[in-house]
PDB file of C-alpha atoms in Angstrom:
ATOM      1  CA  MET A 156       6.698 -18.019  24.575  1.00 77.00           C
ATOM      2  CA  ILE A 157       6.751 -17.314  20.821  1.00 85.00           C
ATOM      3  CA  PRO A 158       3.947 -18.930  18.814  1.00 87.00           C
ATOM      4  CA  THR A 159       5.168 -21.566  16.077  1.00 90.00           C
ATOM      5  CA  ALA A 160       3.784 -21.555  12.510  1.00 91.00           C
ATOM      6  CA  GLN A 161       3.754 -24.978  11.139  1.00 88.00           C
ATOM      7  CA  LYS A 162       1.393 -24.804   8.232  1.00 89.00           C
ATOM      8  CA  VAL A 163       0.950 -22.566   5.189  1.00 90.00           C
ATOM      9  CA  THR A 164      -2.726 -22.067   3.686  1.00 87.00           C
ATOM     10  CA  SER A 165      -3.579 -19.813   0.902  1.00 82.00           C
ATOM     11  CA  GLN A 166      -7.248 -19.153   2.298  1.00 79.00           C
ATOM     12  CA  GLY A 167      -8.890 -19.428   5.585  1.00 77.00           C
ATOM     13  CA  GLN A 168      -9.741 -17.585   8.684  1.00 80.00           C
ATOM     14  CA  PRO A 169      -9.139 -13.696   8.818  1.00 91.00           C
ATOM     15  CA  VAL A 170      -5.357 -12.847   9.841  1.00 94.00           C
ATOM     16  CA  GLN A 171      -4.574 -11.276  13.076  1.00 93.00           C
ATOM     17  CA  ASP A 172      -1.221  -9.859  11.738  1.00 96.00           C
ATOM     18  CA  HIS A 173       1.157  -9.669   8.975  1.00 97.00           C
ATOM     19  CA  VAL A 174       4.752 -10.219   7.907  1.00 97.00           C
ATOM     20  CA  THR A 175       6.060  -8.318   4.901  1.00 98.00           C
ATOM     21  CA  LEU A 176       9.085  -9.953   3.342  1.00 97.00           C
ATOM     22  CA  ASP A 177      10.879  -9.545  -0.120  1.00 97.00           C
ATOM     23  CA  TYR A 178      11.145 -12.472  -2.682  1.00 96.00           C
ATOM     24  CA  ASP A 179      14.235 -13.917  -1.183  1.00 95.00           C
ATOM     25  CA  ALA A 180      13.000 -13.781   2.376  1.00 96.00           C
ATOM     26  CA  ARG A 181       9.817 -15.580   1.441  1.00 95.00           C
ATOM     27  CA  PHE A 182      11.629 -18.617   0.612  1.00 94.00           C
ATOM     28  CA  LEU A 183      12.148 -20.278   4.124  1.00 94.00           C
ATOM     29  CA  ARG A 184      11.825 -23.351   6.298  1.00 94.00           C
ATOM     30  CA  ARG A 185      12.586 -22.308   9.735  1.00 96.00           C
ATOM     31  CA  LYS A 186      13.073 -18.848  10.873  1.00 96.00           C
ATOM     32  CA  VAL A 187      11.952 -16.318  13.681  1.00 97.00           C
ATOM     33  CA  LEU A 188       9.921 -13.481  11.971  1.00 97.00           C
ATOM     34  CA  THR A 189       8.732 -10.249  13.237  1.00 97.00           C
ATOM     35  CA  THR A 190       5.109  -9.315  12.476  1.00 97.00           C
ATOM     36  CA  GLN A 191       3.719  -5.878  11.621  1.00 97.00           C
ATOM     37  CA  SER A 192       2.812  -5.447  15.240  1.00 96.00           C
ATOM     38  CA  GLY A 193       6.177  -6.332  16.523  1.00 96.00           C
ATOM     39  CA  ALA A 194       5.292  -9.764  17.773  1.00 94.00           C
ATOM     40  CA  GLN A 195       7.533 -12.582  16.991  1.00 95.00           C
ATOM     41  CA  VAL A 196       6.694 -15.848  15.329  1.00 95.00           C
ATOM     42  CA  LEU A 197       8.571 -19.009  14.890  1.00 96.00           C
ATOM     43  CA  VAL A 198       7.928 -20.343  11.305  1.00 96.00           C
ATOM     44  CA  ASP A 199       8.887 -24.214  11.453  1.00 96.00           C
ATOM     45  CA  LEU A 200       7.758 -25.823   8.279  1.00 95.00           C
ATOM     46  CA  PRO A 201       8.190 -29.580   7.128  1.00 94.00           C
ATOM     47  CA  GLN A 202      10.244 -28.480   4.198  1.00 94.00           C
ATOM     48  CA  THR A 203      11.700 -25.223   2.427  1.00 93.00           C
ATOM     49  CA  THR A 204       8.667 -23.374   1.195  1.00 92.00           C
ATOM     50  CA  SER A 205       7.996 -20.504  -1.116  1.00 91.00           C
ATOM     51  CA  LEU A 206       5.475 -18.172   0.394  1.00 93.00           C
ATOM     52  CA  ALA A 207       3.401 -15.979  -1.998  1.00 90.00           C
ATOM     53  CA  ASP A 208       1.751 -12.764  -1.240  1.00 92.00           C
ATOM     54  CA  GLY A 209      -1.525 -13.524   0.211  1.00 93.00           C
ATOM     55  CA  ASP A 210      -0.477 -16.726   1.917  1.00 94.00           C
ATOM     56  CA  ARG A 211      -1.220 -17.364   5.656  1.00 95.00           C
ATOM     57  CA  LEU A 212       0.819 -18.949   8.252  1.00 95.00           C
ATOM     58  CA  GLU A 213      -1.096 -20.888  10.671  1.00 93.00           C
ATOM     59  CA  THR A 214       0.187 -20.874  14.239  1.00 93.00           C
ATOM     60  CA  THR A 215      -0.107 -23.481  16.753  1.00 91.00           C
ATOM     61  CA  ASP A 216      -2.151 -21.376  18.951  1.00 88.00           C
ATOM     62  CA  GLY A 217      -4.846 -21.051  16.283  1.00 88.00           C
ATOM     63  CA  GLY A 218      -3.931 -17.766  14.831  1.00 91.00           C
ATOM     64  CA  PHE A 219      -3.191 -16.688  11.105  1.00 94.00           C
ATOM     65  CA  ILE A 220      -0.261 -14.451  10.052  1.00 95.00           C
ATOM     66  CA  GLY A 221      -0.606 -12.922   6.499  1.00 96.00           C
ATOM     67  CA  VAL A 222       2.174 -12.837   4.050  1.00 96.00           C
ATOM     68  CA  ARG A 223       2.967  -9.683   2.113  1.00 96.00           C
ATOM     69  CA  ALA A 224       5.343  -9.147  -0.624  1.00 96.00           C
ATOM     70  CA  ALA A 225       7.451  -6.184   0.385  1.00 98.00           C
ATOM     71  CA  PRO A 226       8.539  -3.628  -2.188  1.00 98.00           C
ATOM     72  CA  GLU A 227      12.017  -4.162  -3.577  1.00 98.00           C
ATOM     73  CA  PRO A 228      14.354  -2.878  -6.408  1.00 98.00           C
ATOM     74  CA  LEU A 229      13.454  -4.439  -9.539  1.00 98.00           C
ATOM     75  CA  LEU A 230      13.745  -3.787 -13.367  1.00 98.00           C
ATOM     76  CA  GLU A 231      10.838  -3.123 -15.186  1.00 98.00           C
ATOM     77  CA  ILE A 232      11.096  -4.438 -18.863  1.00 98.00           C
ATOM     78  CA  THR A 233       8.834  -3.043 -21.718  1.00 98.00           C
ATOM     79  CA  GLY A 234       8.891  -2.850 -25.284  1.00 96.00           C
ATOM     80  CA  HIS A 235       8.072  -4.757 -28.513  1.00 94.00           C
ATOM     81  CA  GLY A 236       8.466  -8.700 -28.644  1.00 93.00           C
ATOM     82  CA  LEU A 237       8.105  -9.248 -24.796  1.00 95.00           C
ATOM     83  CA  HIS A 238       7.695 -13.012 -25.543  1.00 94.00           C
ATOM     84  CA  ARG A 239      11.131 -13.037 -27.005  1.00 95.00           C
ATOM     85  CA  ILE A 240      12.634 -11.169 -24.208  1.00 96.00           C
ATOM     86  CA  ALA A 241      10.877 -13.393 -21.562  1.00 95.00           C
ATOM     87  CA  TRP A 242      12.597 -16.428 -23.492  1.00 95.00           C
ATOM     88  CA  HIS A 243      16.089 -14.931 -23.115  1.00 96.00           C
ATOM     89  CA  ILE A 244      15.214 -14.001 -19.067  1.00 96.00           C
ATOM     90  CA  GLY A 245      14.007 -17.786 -18.759  1.00 92.00           C
ATOM     91  CA  ASN A 246      17.007 -18.993 -20.584  1.00 93.00           C
ATOM     92  CA  ARG A 247      19.299 -17.600 -17.652  1.00 93.00           C
ATOM     93  CA  HIS A 248      16.941 -19.031 -15.112  1.00 91.00           C
ATOM     94  CA  THR A 249      16.169 -15.549 -13.743  1.00 94.00           C
ATOM     95  CA  PRO A 250      12.788 -15.390 -11.753  1.00 94.00           C
ATOM     96  CA  CYS A 251      10.386 -13.111 -13.770  1.00 96.00           C
ATOM     97  CA  GLN A 252       6.992 -11.565 -13.001  1.00 96.00           C
ATOM     98  CA  ILE A 253       5.236 -11.631 -16.357  1.00 95.00           C
ATOM     99  CA  GLU A 254       2.328  -9.250 -16.730  1.00 96.00           C
ATOM    100  CA  GLU A 255       0.415  -8.228 -20.074  1.00 94.00           C
ATOM    101  CA  ASN A 256       2.555  -5.201 -21.092  1.00 96.00           C
ATOM    102  CA  ARG A 257       5.604  -5.547 -18.798  1.00 98.00           C
ATOM    103  CA  LEU A 258       8.104  -8.047 -17.069  1.00 98.00           C
ATOM    104  CA  LEU A 259      10.009  -7.631 -13.838  1.00 98.00           C
ATOM    105  CA  ILE A 260      12.968  -8.861 -12.623  1.00 97.00           C
ATOM    106  CA  GLN A 261      15.296  -8.465  -9.825  1.00 97.00           C
ATOM    107  CA  ARG A 262      17.956  -5.790 -10.598  1.00 98.00           C
ATOM    108  CA  ASP A 263      21.125  -7.111 -12.287  1.00 97.00           C
ATOM    109  CA  HIS A 264      23.174  -4.956 -14.350  1.00 97.00           C
ATOM    110  CA  VAL A 265      24.468  -7.612 -16.690  1.00 96.00           C
ATOM    111  CA  ILE A 266      20.851  -8.921 -17.849  1.00 97.00           C
ATOM    112  CA  ALA A 267      19.767  -5.125 -17.936  1.00 97.00           C
ATOM    113  CA  GLN A 268      22.534  -4.636 -20.443  1.00 97.00           C
ATOM    114  CA  MET A 269      21.608  -7.757 -22.467  1.00 96.00           C
ATOM    115  CA  LEU A 270      17.922  -6.756 -22.532  1.00 97.00           C
ATOM    116  CA  THR A 271      18.746  -3.175 -23.611  1.00 97.00           C
ATOM    117  CA  GLN A 272      20.757  -4.853 -26.701  1.00 96.00           C
ATOM    118  CA  LEU A 273      17.928  -6.915 -27.353  1.00 95.00           C
ATOM    119  CA  GLY A 274      15.771  -3.684 -27.955  1.00 96.00           C
ATOM    120  CA  ALA A 275      13.867  -3.707 -24.509  1.00 97.00           C
ATOM    121  CA  HIS A 276      13.238  -0.659 -22.560  1.00 98.00           C
ATOM    122  CA  VAL A 277      14.644  -1.361 -19.050  1.00 98.00           C
ATOM    123  CA  HIS A 278      13.691   1.053 -15.994  1.00 98.00           C
ATOM    124  CA  GLU A 279      14.291   0.749 -12.211  1.00 98.00           C
ATOM    125  CA  VAL A 280      11.302   0.457  -9.919  1.00 98.00           C
ATOM    126  CA  VAL A 281      10.560  -0.322  -6.440  1.00 98.00           C
ATOM    127  CA  GLU A 282       7.615  -2.579  -5.988  1.00 97.00           C
ATOM    128  CA  PRO A 283       6.510  -5.923  -4.708  1.00 97.00           C
ATOM    129  CA  PHE A 284       7.926  -8.950  -6.630  1.00 97.00           C
ATOM    130  CA  THR A 285       5.870 -12.003  -7.481  1.00 93.00           C
ATOM    131  CA  PRO A 286       7.387 -14.003 -10.064  1.00 93.00           C
ATOM    132  CA  GLU A 287       6.114 -17.072 -11.911  1.00 86.00           C
ATOM    133  CA  GLY A 288       6.633 -20.364 -10.219  1.00 76.00           C
ATOM    134  CA  GLY A 289       8.861 -22.837 -11.639  1.00 61.00           C
ATOM    135  CA  ALA A 290       8.160 -25.079 -14.595  1.00 54.00           C
ATOM    136  CA  TYR A 291       7.976 -28.182 -12.389  1.00 49.00           C
ATOM    137  CA  GLY A 292       5.406 -26.774 -10.069  1.00 47.00           C
ATOM    138  CA  HIS A 293       7.845 -26.210  -6.859  1.00 49.00           C
ATOM    139  CA  GLY A 294       7.239 -22.387  -6.765  1.00 54.00           C
ATOM    140  CA  ARG A 295      10.756 -21.303  -7.305  1.00 53.00           C
ATOM    141  CA  THR A 296      13.340 -21.204 -10.171  1.00 50.00           C
ATOM    142  CA  HIS A 297      16.844 -20.931  -9.304  1.00 48.00           C
ATOM    143  CA  GLY A 298      19.876 -20.233 -11.506  1.00 41.00           C
ATOM    144  CA  HIS A 299      22.726 -22.788 -11.500  1.00 35.00           C
ATOM    145  CA  ASP A 300      26.099 -22.785 -12.998  1.00 36.00           C
ATOM    146  CA  HIS A 301      26.022 -23.677 -16.817  1.00 34.00           C
ATOM    147  CA  ASP A 302      29.748 -23.981 -16.896  1.00 37.00           C
ATOM    148  CA  ALA A 303      29.599 -27.026 -14.649  1.00 37.00           C
ATOM    149  CA  GLN A 304      30.013 -30.359 -16.221  1.00 37.00           C
ATOM    150  CA  HIS A 305      26.355 -31.904 -17.264  1.00 36.00           C
ATOM    151  CA  GLY A 306      25.583 -35.141 -18.587  1.00 39.00           C
ATOM    152  CA  PRO A 307      23.225 -35.373 -21.646  1.00 38.00           C
ATOM    153  CA  ASP A 308      20.062 -35.827 -19.335  1.00 39.00           C
ATOM    154  CA  ASP A 309      21.146 -33.601 -16.420  1.00 38.00           C
ATOM    155  CA  HIS A 310      18.685 -30.743 -17.482  1.00 36.00           C
ATOM    156  CA  ILE A 311      15.760 -32.809 -17.075  1.00 35.00           C
ATOM    157  CA  HIS A 312      15.308 -31.874 -13.392  1.00 35.00           C
ATOM    158  CA  ALA A 313      13.700 -29.264 -11.113  1.00 39.00           C
ATOM    159  CA  HIS A 314      15.869 -26.216 -10.158  1.00 38.00           C
ATOM    160  CA  ASP A 315      14.957 -26.327  -6.442  1.00 40.00           C
ATOM    161  CA  HIS A 316      18.708 -27.173  -5.674  1.00 36.00           C
TER     162      HIS A 316
END
């Protein structure tokens, strides 16, 4: 029988195994995952959850499975005026990992071209992606269609659609 993980903790007991997931795969509610050792665990959370690098999945049999962020294809953005560049990225609801001297986003050739035109230096890298959480404390930001019809108050909402 496959153990079930129904709870996420950020600290606790030592882990017995790990799952390594990219950014998109760390957003889940119910899914069977394969651990580093080849074991399977059913994740069955009460609601869709954004797992962070370092979180632990607590299983019904008392075990803990660690969560690791997998390396994935990203764009590294550097250059003068990163605060301005970060604003343009955020204005497009693009998840962004903000560091002291660089920004990381998922690869997107359209945004890369825009950033280059803004004077940013854009380089392809492969590394774990742990972007900032949403402004409303829900852990994720998601883009949505700005061409859709919106009322005057429609942008006062969380972006966890």
